[in-house]
Every structure is written in C-alpha cells, then in structure tokens.
C-alpha cells in the first residue's frame, strides 16, 4: 500500500481527519515502538475541512495503542469469583442469546439493557437501536453521551425544536467575540482552539471571554477571565442579559419575528442586577459589565461550551440560558455567531442521529411521538405498537435497576462505566449484583471487565469501515486499514448476529457496513438531520460532507437544488437561497461547504419560532458546608482521554502525565499545611481517595480540581468519581459530575525505609502495574 488511508481521529468530537500509512514504506526503515512492534504511521489529513491537517498529541500517537493489551478472543465464566476461560464465538453468542430469551420470558424485554459509546461508528449505533428498540421492543439503550452531551441535546430541542449545533468551525475565524463557558478548549478540543486562538491573536478587535473557576490554558489567552464560583453560571448569564436589556442592546426585529417567550424571560432577568450577580458569582461588578459590553459591542458572538455546562443538575437550564443571549441579540444563523456545543466523543453526534439515547429514535425522532414510532415500525417492517412509547433506562437508571433486580442483563460496549459513572462505590456494588453482564471491548484488562460474565473482542479504529459525525455535523468515512487482531469483530456485526440468532434474520441481513449505512440514511430523509444524500461511496470519493445533505441536493457549481430539512418543511424564497449561496457551497471542488442551521430565522418548532427560557439559578446540587468546605471539580487533561483505555497504554503520553493529582490554591494549602507533591486525602459523603498535591494559583480559593482519567487499573485510590454524586438534571438526566462537596486532609502514609537505613515519609506513591495480554 503506497497511498495513505483516510480516516478520523477516534478521540474527541473535533473530528480531525487523519491519514494512515503502514509501518513499512519503500526505501524507509520500518517504524517500530520500543518493544519492536511495527507501528502504523499517522499524520493529519490536510484535505479534511474540519482540521486542515492539524493533529494533537493524542491523534498523533493513537496507532501506538493498536496492539497493546488487545482482547482477541471471547471469554466466559459462570461467576465473578472465577477466572475467564477462552471460548468460541458460537459458545459466547449462544450463551448471550439464551440469557436474553430467558429474561424476555421471565422479566420482559425491559429486563435487558445496553450501555454504548461515542466510540461506536454510526453503523454500530444504528444496528443496536434496531435490535433493542425495534425488534425487542425495549428502549433500554443509553450511551456515555448521557454523561457528556445530553444537556446540550435537551437544550437545543427545547429552544429550537431539534438537536443539532447550528454553527460550524469556520465561525471560529469569523467571530468578533468568542464566549467560552465551561470548557477548557485548549486542552480538551485543541485543534478547534488553535483555529480560534490564531484568529484572536491576529485581530485585535476580536474579544475572548472565558468563564471557568480555573485559570486554564484557555483562560490565560482571554481578554476577560471570569473565575466564577461553581454553580453560578445561570446567575452570570442572566446578569449579562439584564445589562443588555438595560442598555437596549437587543435585536428587536429578530425577537419579534423569530422567537417567543421574551416577556417571561424579561421578568426573570430583572431579578439579576449587577451587584447581586457579582456577589453570587464571586467576581467584580466591572468584570460583569465588561462581559456584557463585549456582547453588546459585537455583531457576531460565538459561544462555546462543553462538560462544565452540561455536567450539571442545571445542565439543560444552563444551555438554554446561553441560547437566550443569542436570541435576544440575534446572534444565530449568520457567519461567526451562534451557540456551539463542543462534543466530547468522536461520534457522539452520530449516536444522536442514529437514536443512541434511551428517549430518541433514528433520524432525530423521539420514542414518545406516536408518528415517529409508526414511521420506524413501518420502515423496519415491525408490527404496530412494537416500539415502546416510554423512554427506556438512562445510564444511571441501569445502575439502580441492578440494585433493585429489575435489570436482568447489562451489555456494555466500547465504554468503561466502572471508572466513568458517578458515585463509583455504589456503581461497583451494583455491578457486582448484576445477574449477567456482557462487556464488549477492544482491550483487556479493563476495569468494567472485572464485573463481566462474558467478554467479547471488538474491532476498533482502523479495523472496520464506518462513518462518524463531528461537532460541526461533518460526516467522515473511517476506512479500515488493517485486519482486526485474533477473532475481534466489528460491533455492528456482533449485534446483527445476536439479532439473527434471536430469529430476526431478515431484519439483520446486511453484507457490509455500507448496506447498514444506506438503510440508516434513508430514515433521515426529510428530517432535520437529513443525510439521505450520503453513501459510503460518495464519502469515499468526495471526502467529508456536512449535513443536512438531502438525497436530491445536487452538489455541482452550475446546478444547485436545495430541499428544506426542517420538520415543518418551511419554504425559502429564491432571494434567501441566493443570499445563502456563499455560505452553503464551496465552488472550487464541488463538495459541500460548511453550513449553518437556521439561516432564515425559522426553527424546527411547531410555529417556526425559537423559544426563550425563563429560568432562575438554583445552584449546586450538593453545596459546601462546615464538614465538606471545598468544591471539587473534575475534568480532562490535554494528554489523556476519558478512562485511559488507549492513552494509558501509550508510553509517550504516560511519561507526560503518569499519575493523578489535586490542584489547590496556595491560600487553602497554607491553612492545611499542604505543599506541592504531598499526598492529600479527599473525602466526600461517598468515598475517599489520595492524590499528590499541586499548589497553584490557577484554581480559585475554595475550589479544588482532579483529573477524571485514572481508574483502579492505573492507580490506588485515585479515581475521581469516588467522590461524585448521581444527582442529575431533571430534563437531560445528565449527572452533576463537575461539582461535589469534599473535605481535605494530609494523607497518613506509612514510612519508607531508605537503603541507608534512614526513614522518610514519601510524598508520592506510584502504582506498579503489570498487564498481560
């Protein structure tokens, strides 16, 4: 193979294009790691519209994890106190289908739950939905998007009538004011941030506001850093709105013609005068006024947010309050402006399109809508009423269902809830009670596999062909470039085989993933996420394409036809279409250019108007008190990814960030006698752990930070979610993983004896880890 294979980075939702070359190249030495294993060569794809050839350290080293500790064969055991034994696929699948049939007979289909992942390709997601929600009639499929993006989904749906970020990455280089809240974009979405940073650096008039209790890399570049108290986001946002209203900085035409509910919103924001807001947020009044002035003086405001907003008991309310600012100033549907959620996982967007949460169906449909259920039942040739009209179990309800005995089977695929779920002590106790757990993954050992009865080897990135959708709605074909190791299989093939063994042979008669994708995109026709014009072949030939992309859209420079993809099929006149021409198409290569949603001021609601939300701040679900006087917040690091299933096996990354730590402000550290590198014990109402201290002014007093990545496989008592609680947003059901109340003390450590006989107390204890394939 001489030509590079084009694919997508399997880490964050930025969706960077990659090119992959084999270890051996003509006239060059074979590329190998320190153990002598040949390594595929990875570089950025300069033709990819989203990343333009750029790649971060995670994407650049991802191939180094391909052959590390891979799960190659199915394994089974009868009970968790036994060792696993290697079995054939036939034995493993026979046991799974037998258990499923038994549960359906004794508990009903709702006794079966599947917990999936944004690591899935869209084809994997789709087949899982067809199996569970269609053929079996249970909506008990949820994904780790529940912990990541579900508040953004709910906010978009309530404000605009549909999911889908309305902006695109080109807006990063067109905005005159970037408002970043609850996102350390420089570390968590670095390639996106680089585009914004360069634009900001080159244009003095462009302003950047960062709202974060930590002085992150992102905050250091800001014109204005608002280090607000955790839980006061809505106070801040309503306070900005209050000032904009007071100053008359409104787009009254847009408000009158394109929105509803502004009167109720005004009543709420009148209760947020500057002095009160500044006091609650822990900032100065002039800082609040400066933030509002930046909004007022800008004609193109782009807001960016991620987990710091979504992972909250007020997650949906925070998203809608961000959107309120855009609606009152008309900053949506035009270049350089709009509310833009930065997706966490590489295909969390594709999962949303395919119905990969317990309350939605493929094509941005909902399980509670009878017309939507009927459309799917007819398309899947299922009897009327097969699809359950009630939402299934969300991720946390699966855990509580194990506690009550209502869940008879938990199938976990491509995710690691034994590290990522809140209240880990309780989560692990529930997993121990599971009557039957299947873990389907590419790697072993894995924390969640410790609770499994069956483990299935899955093909991962580069070992199967399928599609992924990034944060700006760009769909990329990820082509297979190497065989899967051992007996590993693509996730969709595993789900389809189980479906056939359960008797649904016709429903899962697919020869390849291209056929799966073709069936899926047909179900999006006429929907807000219309991708009916996409195929594997077209994506392979033309490269990444952004939706909406209807079937009858002609993408040539001389002949252009548009179909409206809103649910109301709102008409656009010819002048509007002409005006949008420059935004919709890129003439030079006949492929679709980045598009914005809602460019005509019409939304996917019943009356075509966006909805203001009149919401007051409620604060943290677990506020501090004398026994637990610190707010603990958790988040990502630049080097690592989620629960380290890949990055923990890459030597270069582990050298950069070998162990977890706690950030604490010098003022708090002095009171407790803590110095950098000393071991600190953290205690919440749910768990206790130990972390090496980093004393830094980058964290606000009264707040401490630990990274989320380390699980029990990589650390002793350094798991961030030992402390977090499961309280969640009542709308999105997303847990408040970003904040909980904790207490800090110096850890009591056993003394070490040096070789010279002297005794000393260690500052850092490292875990020695040996992993066998």
XYZ file of N, CA, C and O in Angstrom, residues 581-734:
616
model
N -25.939 31.493 -0.828
C -25.092 30.699 -1.717
C -23.654 30.609 -1.229
O -23.063 29.526 -1.185
N -23.092 31.735 -0.831
C -21.672 31.745 -0.445
C -21.421 30.939 0.808
O -20.317 30.432 1.016
N -22.433 30.810 1.671
C -22.249 30.044 2.902
C -22.461 28.553 2.693
O -21.944 27.740 3.444
N -23.238 28.213 1.678
C -23.636 26.817 1.539
C -22.687 25.987 0.695
O -22.571 24.791 0.903
N -22.019 26.596 -0.262
C -21.255 25.783 -1.188
C -19.836 26.302 -1.389
O -19.591 27.509 -1.347
N -18.939 25.394 -1.626
C -17.561 25.731 -1.950
C -17.359 25.385 -3.427
O -17.397 24.226 -3.823
N -17.154 26.380 -4.253
C -17.189 26.170 -5.701
C -15.993 25.407 -6.221
O -16.092 24.697 -7.198
N -14.856 25.519 -5.545
C -13.635 25.042 -6.188
C -13.537 23.527 -6.296
O -12.847 23.014 -7.163
N -14.223 22.770 -5.426
C -14.066 21.322 -5.526
C -15.387 20.568 -5.525
O -15.416 19.362 -5.365
N -16.480 21.288 -5.710
C -17.791 20.689 -5.906
C -18.240 19.846 -4.724
O -19.086 18.974 -4.859
N -17.732 20.079 -3.537
C -18.240 19.402 -2.349
C -18.917 20.413 -1.459
O -18.722 21.620 -1.591
N -19.706 19.932 -0.553
C -20.468 20.839 0.293
C -19.557 21.644 1.207
O -18.646 21.110 1.823
N -19.821 22.912 1.336
C -19.097 23.759 2.271
C -19.835 23.775 3.605
O -20.994 23.376 3.686
N -19.160 24.223 4.660
C -19.838 24.285 5.957
C -21.097 25.135 5.907
O -21.114 26.226 5.341
N -22.139 24.642 6.500
C -23.417 25.338 6.532
C -23.814 25.608 7.967
O -23.459 24.870 8.869
N -24.571 26.628 8.166
C -25.156 26.927 9.463
C -26.636 26.589 9.421
O -27.271 26.706 8.377
N -27.154 26.204 10.539
C -28.584 25.971 10.640
C -29.287 27.281 10.978
O -28.680 28.209 11.520
N -30.577 27.358 10.623
C -31.470 28.462 10.994
C -31.046 29.791 10.366
O -31.245 30.862 10.941
N -30.471 29.725 9.167
C -30.033 30.948 8.496
C -31.208 31.817 8.056
O -31.035 33.017 7.802
N -32.393 31.241 7.947
C -33.568 32.019 7.537
C -34.414 32.456 8.726
O -35.524 32.963 8.554
N -33.890 32.240 9.946
C -34.635 32.666 11.129
C -35.818 31.784 11.463
O -36.640 32.146 12.314
N -35.917 30.625 10.835
C -37.009 29.688 11.114
C -36.432 28.453 11.798
O -35.382 27.938 11.410
N -37.153 27.968 12.786
C -36.653 26.881 13.625
C -37.568 25.665 13.511
O -38.622 25.709 12.868
N -37.170 24.575 14.138
C -37.897 23.312 13.983
C -39.011 23.137 15.006
O -39.371 22.015 15.358
N -39.545 24.237 15.492
C -40.682 24.205 16.402
C -41.982 24.239 15.614
O -41.982 24.465 14.395
N -43.110 24.041 16.296
C -44.398 23.977 15.607
C -44.728 25.261 14.858
O -45.300 25.231 13.767
N -44.359 26.415 15.443
C -44.653 27.688 14.785
C -43.426 28.301 14.118
O -43.472 29.429 13.630
N -42.315 27.563 14.099
C -41.111 28.050 13.451
C -40.321 29.050 14.270
O -39.317 29.592 13.783
N -40.725 29.313 15.511
C -40.054 30.292 16.352
C -39.207 29.598 17.424
O -39.621 28.575 17.986
N -38.058 30.187 17.711
C -37.238 29.698 18.825
C -37.857 30.142 20.143
O -38.555 31.162 20.202
N -37.585 29.405 21.195
C -38.227 29.651 22.485
C -37.219 30.179 23.509
O -36.194 29.548 23.764
N -37.529 31.347 24.084
C -36.778 31.803 25.241
C -37.116 30.922 26.442
O -38.221 30.380 26.550
N -36.177 30.798 27.350
C -36.385 30.058 28.591
C -36.305 31.031 29.762
O -35.328 31.786 29.878
N -37.318 31.056 30.594
C -37.352 31.932 31.773
C -36.956 31.102 32.991
O -37.787 30.442 33.609
N -35.663 31.122 33.320
C -35.136 30.198 34.331
C -34.297 30.924 35.369
O -33.436 31.731 35.040
N -34.552 30.593 36.633
C -33.759 31.112 37.731
C -32.649 30.130 38.093
O -32.746 28.918 37.842
N -31.602 30.646 38.714
C -30.478 29.821 39.172
C -30.858 29.080 40.446
O -31.497 29.635 41.345
N -30.459 27.822 40.516
C -30.697 27.003 41.704
C -29.412 26.633 42.427
O -29.445 26.197 43.573
N -28.277 26.748 41.754
C -27.003 26.445 42.392
C -26.662 24.971 42.362
O -27.319 24.160 41.705
N -25.627 24.610 43.102
C -25.134 23.232 43.108
C -26.115 22.289 43.794
O -26.784 22.661 44.768
N -26.153 21.068 43.309
C -26.986 20.050 43.952
C -26.452 19.677 45.335
O -27.207 19.290 46.212
N -25.122 19.787 45.498
C -24.507 19.497 46.788
C -23.616 20.667 47.184
O -22.416 20.679 46.893
N -24.160 21.674 47.853
C -23.345 22.828 48.253
C -22.401 22.466 49.391
O -22.567 21.451 50.074
N -21.397 23.308 49.587
C -20.430 23.082 50.664
C -21.085 23.336 52.020
O -22.119 24.001 52.120
N -20.485 22.782 53.074
C -20.905 23.015 54.446
C -19.677 22.890 55.341
O -18.583 22.597 54.846
N -19.777 23.121 56.640
C -18.587 23.060 57.501
C -17.855 21.722 57.464
O -16.630 21.683 57.637
N -18.570 20.625 57.253
C -17.912 19.320 57.211
C -17.238 19.056 55.868
O -16.243 18.320 55.808
N -17.782 19.626 54.808
C -17.223 19.459 53.463
C -17.124 20.848 52.831
O -17.970 21.254 52.039
N -16.038 21.590 53.162
C -15.973 23.018 52.836
C -15.413 23.366 51.456
O -15.350 24.540 51.114
N -14.997 22.364 50.671
C -14.420 22.635 49.352
C -15.321 22.080 48.249
O -15.949 21.027 48.408
N -15.347 22.789 47.123
C -15.999 22.267 45.921
C -14.945 21.549 45.088
O -13.930 22.146 44.705
N -15.179 20.270 44.822
C -14.299 19.510 43.936
C -14.878 19.539 42.532
O -16.052 19.216 42.319
N -14.049 19.925 41.570
C -14.432 19.833 40.169
C -13.457 18.909 39.455
O -12.287 18.826 39.831
N -13.935 18.183 38.478
C -13.087 17.230 37.751
C -13.126 17.539 36.258
O -14.046 18.197 35.777
N -12.102 17.088 35.541
C -12.064 17.358 34.105
C -10.941 16.616 33.414
O -10.242 15.802 34.015
N -10.765 16.918 32.126
C -9.777 16.236 31.300
C -8.429 16.940 31.349
O -8.325 18.115 31.678
N -7.415 16.195 30.947
C -6.093 16.739 30.684
C -5.836 16.687 29.176
O -6.451 15.886 28.467
N -4.906 17.498 28.714
C -4.581 17.522 27.288
C -4.110 16.151 26.802
O -4.503 15.690 25.728
N -3.278 15.487 27.586
C -2.635 14.271 27.105
C -3.564 13.057 27.107
O -3.515 12.217 26.204
N -4.394 12.917 28.149
C -5.162 11.686 28.311
C -6.563 11.801 27.730
O -7.052 12.883 27.403
N -7.188 10.633 27.633
C -8.536 10.558 27.068
C -9.399 9.674 27.959
O -9.061 8.538 28.250
N -10.503 10.217 28.399
C -11.509 9.506 29.182
C -10.884 8.576 30.221
O -10.206 9.032 31.127
N -11.068 7.268 30.131
C -10.593 6.379 31.200
C -9.285 5.688 30.845
O -8.964 4.639 31.383
N -8.518 6.276 29.929
C -7.157 5.852 29.610
C -7.068 4.470 28.967
O -6.001 3.862 28.935
N -8.170 3.961 28.434
C -8.133 2.643 27.812
C -7.114 2.595 26.681
O -6.440 1.570 26.494
N -6.982 3.693 25.934
C -5.920 3.792 24.922
C -4.687 4.507 25.468
O -3.575 3.997 25.400
N -4.884 5.732 25.981
C -3.727 6.571 26.309
C -2.885 5.994 27.439
O -1.683 6.255 27.504
N -3.491 5.208 28.327
C -2.717 4.584 29.394
C -1.738 3.556 28.889
O -0.819 3.150 29.613
N -1.883 3.156 27.649
C -1.015 2.147 27.052
C -0.013 2.751 26.065
O 0.653 2.025 25.338
N 0.065 4.080 26.043
C 0.987 4.773 25.149
C 2.080 5.410 25.999
O 1.832 6.311 26.795
N 3.287 4.933 25.825
C 4.406 5.314 26.697
C 4.664 6.820 26.687
O 4.890 7.430 27.736
N 4.630 7.426 25.520
C 4.917 8.851 25.404
C 3.938 9.679 26.233
O 4.308 10.659 26.890
N 2.667 9.285 26.216
C 1.647 10.016 26.966
C 1.776 9.765 28.463
O 1.654 10.689 29.280
N 2.046 8.526 28.844
C 2.181 8.217 30.259
C 3.377 8.934 30.896
O 3.363 9.274 32.079
N 4.405 9.183 30.110
C 5.546 9.927 30.640
C 5.162 11.374 30.927
O 5.667 11.987 31.869
N 4.270 11.922 30.123
C 3.850 13.306 30.321
C 2.913 13.444 31.522
O 2.987 14.426 32.271
N 2.013 12.486 31.701
C 1.055 12.544 32.810
C 0.955 11.155 33.438
O 0.050 10.381 33.157
N 1.891 10.806 34.325
C 1.947 9.440 34.855
C 0.991 9.152 35.999
O 0.704 7.998 36.276
N 0.508 10.186 36.693
C -0.301 9.931 37.891
C -1.327 11.038 38.093
O -1.155 12.171 37.624
N -2.409 10.740 38.800
C -3.400 11.781 39.091
C -2.879 12.757 40.144
O -1.886 12.490 40.819
N -3.557 13.884 40.298
C -3.121 14.921 41.223
C -4.319 15.755 41.640
O -5.416 15.616 41.088
N -4.105 16.643 42.606
C -5.137 17.582 43.023
C -4.562 18.990 42.969
O -3.467 19.241 43.475
N -5.267 19.900 42.322
C -4.895 21.303 42.316
C -5.566 22.005 43.489
O -6.777 21.837 43.714
N -4.792 22.806 44.233
C -5.321 23.525 45.385
C -4.671 24.904 45.438
O -3.483 25.056 45.152
N -5.441 25.900 45.785
C -4.935 27.276 45.842
C -3.981 27.438 47.028
O -4.182 26.824 48.084
N -2.909 28.251 46.885
C -1.946 28.435 47.974
C -2.577 28.867 49.294
O -2.146 28.440 50.366
N -3.609 29.686 49.220
C -4.286 30.146 50.429
C -4.874 28.977 51.200
O -4.725 28.874 52.428
N -5.538 28.060 50.482
C -6.116 26.871 51.130
C -5.016 25.913 51.566
O -5.123 25.272 52.619
N -3.972 25.802 50.757
C -2.881 24.881 51.090
C -2.179 25.295 52.380
O -1.833 24.442 53.208
N -1.971 26.597 52.561
C -1.301 27.067 53.779
C -2.103 26.721 55.027
O -1.546 26.311 56.052
N -3.410 26.871 54.948
C -4.258 26.568 56.102
C -4.161 25.101 56.500
O -4.268 24.750 57.692
N -3.957 24.233 55.518
C -3.938 22.792 55.770
C -2.527 22.228 55.877
O -2.360 21.017 56.078
N -1.517 23.068 55.701
C -0.137 22.593 55.769
C 0.256 21.728 54.595
O 1.100 20.831 54.720
N -0.315 22.019 53.439
C -0.069 21.206 52.236
C 0.957 21.896 51.352
O 0.879 23.098 51.099
N 1.919 21.121 50.877
C 2.885 21.594 49.900
C 2.819 20.711 48.661
O 2.349 19.567 48.722
N 3.299 21.268 47.550
C 3.294 20.501 46.297
C 4.004 19.162 46.472
O 5.069 19.084 47.091
N 3.387 18.108 45.932
C 3.851 16.717 45.944
C 3.486 15.974 47.223
O 3.661 14.768 47.304
N 2.977 16.668 48.236
C 2.474 15.943 49.401
C 1.187 15.207 49.021
O 0.442 15.636 48.136
N 0.933 14.094 49.709
C -0.281 13.334 49.438
C -1.442 13.913 50.248
O -1.345 14.111 51.455
N -2.529 14.185 49.534
C -3.720 14.774 50.139
C -4.851 13.757 50.098
O -5.091 13.130 49.069
N -5.530 13.619 51.210
C -6.697 12.731 51.250
C -7.951 13.565 51.005
O -8.172 14.583 51.664
N -8.738 13.141 50.030
C -10.016 13.788 49.720
C -11.136 12.892 50.222
O -11.111 11.674 50.008
N -12.112 13.508 50.860
C -13.251 12.733 51.360
C -14.543 13.450 51.005
O -14.679 14.655 51.212
N -15.471 12.707 50.429
C -16.826 13.211 50.216
C -17.777 12.323 51.009
O -17.343 11.431 51.740
N -19.049 12.546 50.858
C -20.034 11.707 51.555
C -20.082 10.292 50.987
O -20.744 9.422 51.538
N -19.369 10.059 49.881
C -19.483 8.771 49.204
C -18.177 7.994 49.122
O -18.198 6.776 48.964
N -17.043 8.684 49.200
C -15.789 7.955 49.028
C -14.587 8.747 49.486
O -14.666 9.949 49.767
N -13.448 8.045 49.540
C -12.191 8.636 49.989
C -11.084 8.239 49.021
O -11.045 7.095 48.547
N -10.181 9.182 48.727
C -9.060 8.882 47.850
C -7.856 9.734 48.197
O -7.932 10.644 49.030
N -6.719 9.426 47.555
C -5.469 10.143 47.828
C -4.846 10.626 46.514
O -4.769 9.872 45.539
N -4.373 11.862 46.554
C -3.813 12.489 45.358
C -2.591 13.320 45.734
O -2.541 13.925 46.810
N -1.616 13.363 44.830
C -0.462 14.239 45.014
C -0.875 15.680 44.777
O -1.567 15.995 43.807
N -0.444 16.583 45.657
C -0.864 17.982 45.594
C -0.092 18.768 44.553
O 1.118 18.567 44.364
N -0.799 19.670 43.875
C -0.191 20.712 43.051
C -0.735 22.038 43.565
O -1.904 22.366 43.340
N 0.085 22.770 44.275
C -0.328 24.054 44.819
C -0.176 25.095 43.718
O 0.912 25.301 43.189
N -1.288 25.752 43.356
C -1.268 26.646 42.203
C -2.332 27.720 42.330
O -3.437 27.467 42.837
N -2.020 28.912 41.861
C -2.988 29.999 41.827
C -3.944 29.878 40.639
O -4.832 30.713 40.473
N -3.775 28.841 39.837
C -4.658 28.642 38.685
C -6.037 28.158 39.088
O -6.958 28.151 38.266
N -6.204 27.764 40.339
C -7.511 27.323 40.836
C -8.019 28.365 41.825
O -7.228 28.965 42.561
N -9.309 28.611 41.824
C -9.883 29.606 42.728
C -9.871 29.083 44.165
O -10.026 27.883 44.393
N -9.683 29.955 45.153
C -9.787 29.530 46.558
C -11.142 28.881 46.830
O -12.170 29.310 46.307
N -11.121 27.822 47.629
C -12.352 27.119 47.956
C -12.748 26.057 46.962
O -13.686 25.290 47.189
N -12.037 26.003 45.831
C -12.296 25.001 44.796
C -11.033 24.190 44.568
O -9.929 24.731 44.590
N -11.173 22.887 44.367
C -10.038 22.027 44.042
C -10.382 21.230 42.791
O -11.552 21.047 42.448
N -9.348 20.755 42.109
C -9.533 20.063 40.832
C -8.739 18.771 40.815
O -7.586 18.726 41.268
N -9.348 17.694 40.292
C -8.621 16.456 39.995
C -9.004 15.997 38.590
O -10.124 16.221 38.138
N -8.081 15.370 37.864
C -8.402 14.846 36.533
C -9.244 13.578 36.632
O -9.171 12.828 37.605
N -10.029 13.330 35.591
C -11.031 12.268 35.602
C -10.523 10.914 35.135
O -11.225 9.925 35.248
N -9.302 10.805 34.620
C -8.939 9.690 33.756
C -8.607 8.381 34.473
O -8.847 7.303 33.941
N -8.028 8.440 35.651
C -7.449 7.244 36.251
C -8.508 6.364 36.899
O -9.305 6.815 37.715
N -8.484 5.082 36.525
C -9.338 4.086 37.157
C -8.510 3.157 38.023
O -7.291 3.313 38.176
N -9.160 2.155 38.584
C -8.497 1.243 39.515
C -7.363 0.466 38.861
O -6.462 -0.019 39.549
N -7.389 0.336 37.545
C -6.331 -0.372 36.838
C -5.017 0.398 36.864
O -3.943 -0.199 36.760
N -5.090 1.701 37.047
C -3.920 2.552 36.898
C -3.497 3.260 38.178
O -2.445 3.900 38.202
N -4.304 3.239 39.215
C -3.996 3.987 40.429
C -4.639 3.336 41.641
O -5.645 2.629 41.513
N -4.064 3.578 42.808
C -4.683 3.193 44.077
C -5.395 4.406 44.663
O -4.751 5.416 44.974
N -6.715 4.322 44.788
C -7.499 5.380 45.433
C -7.330 6.743 44.771
O -7.367 7.776 45.441
N -7.150 6.736 43.445
C -7.027 7.989 42.720
C -8.116 8.165 41.685
O -7.921 8.866 40.689
N -9.274 7.547 41.907
C -10.387 7.617 40.965
C -11.252 8.830 41.288
O -11.792 8.948 42.388
N -11.406 9.728 40.341
C -12.134 10.974 40.584
C -13.581 10.736 40.978
O -14.132 11.444 41.828
N -14.209 9.744 40.362
C -15.635 9.542 40.610
C -15.936 8.748 41.871
O -17.086 8.375 42.110
N -14.914 8.507 42.695
C -15.191 8.022 44.046
C -15.993 9.042 44.837
O -16.727 8.697 45.762
N -15.866 10.326 44.468
C -16.425 11.405 45.276
C -17.744 11.944 44.744
O -18.557 12.472 45.502
N -17.976 11.819 43.436
C -19.116 12.480 42.805
C -20.432 11.825 43.179
O -20.503 10.645 43.522
N -21.499 12.595 43.084
C -22.847 12.111 43.400
C -23.650 11.912 42.117
O -23.304 12.461 41.064
N -24.748 11.174 42.188
C -25.523 10.900 40.972
C -26.667 11.871 40.715
O -27.467 11.644 39.808
N -26.761 12.962 41.496
C -27.822 13.932 41.239
C -27.680 14.479 39.828
O -26.573 14.807 39.387
N -28.802 14.617 39.114
C -28.719 14.941 37.696
C -29.738 15.998 37.303
O -30.657 16.336 38.063
N -29.564 16.505 36.093
C -30.518 17.446 35.508
C -31.853 16.722 35.288
O -31.875 15.639 34.700
N -32.962 17.280 35.743
C -34.244 16.577 35.596
C -34.702 16.436 34.154
O -35.545 15.581 33.861
N -34.163 17.243 33.257
C -34.564 17.177 31.846
C -33.638 16.242 31.079
O -34.085 15.294 30.418
N -32.341 16.495 31.144
C -31.376 15.720 30.357
C -30.946 14.436 31.055
O -30.375 13.549 30.422
N -31.171 14.333 32.358
C -30.733 13.195 33.184
C -29.214 13.064 33.198
O -28.679 11.987 33.461
N -28.514 14.162 32.932
C -27.046 14.151 32.958
C -26.560 14.434 34.376
O -26.915 15.444 34.974
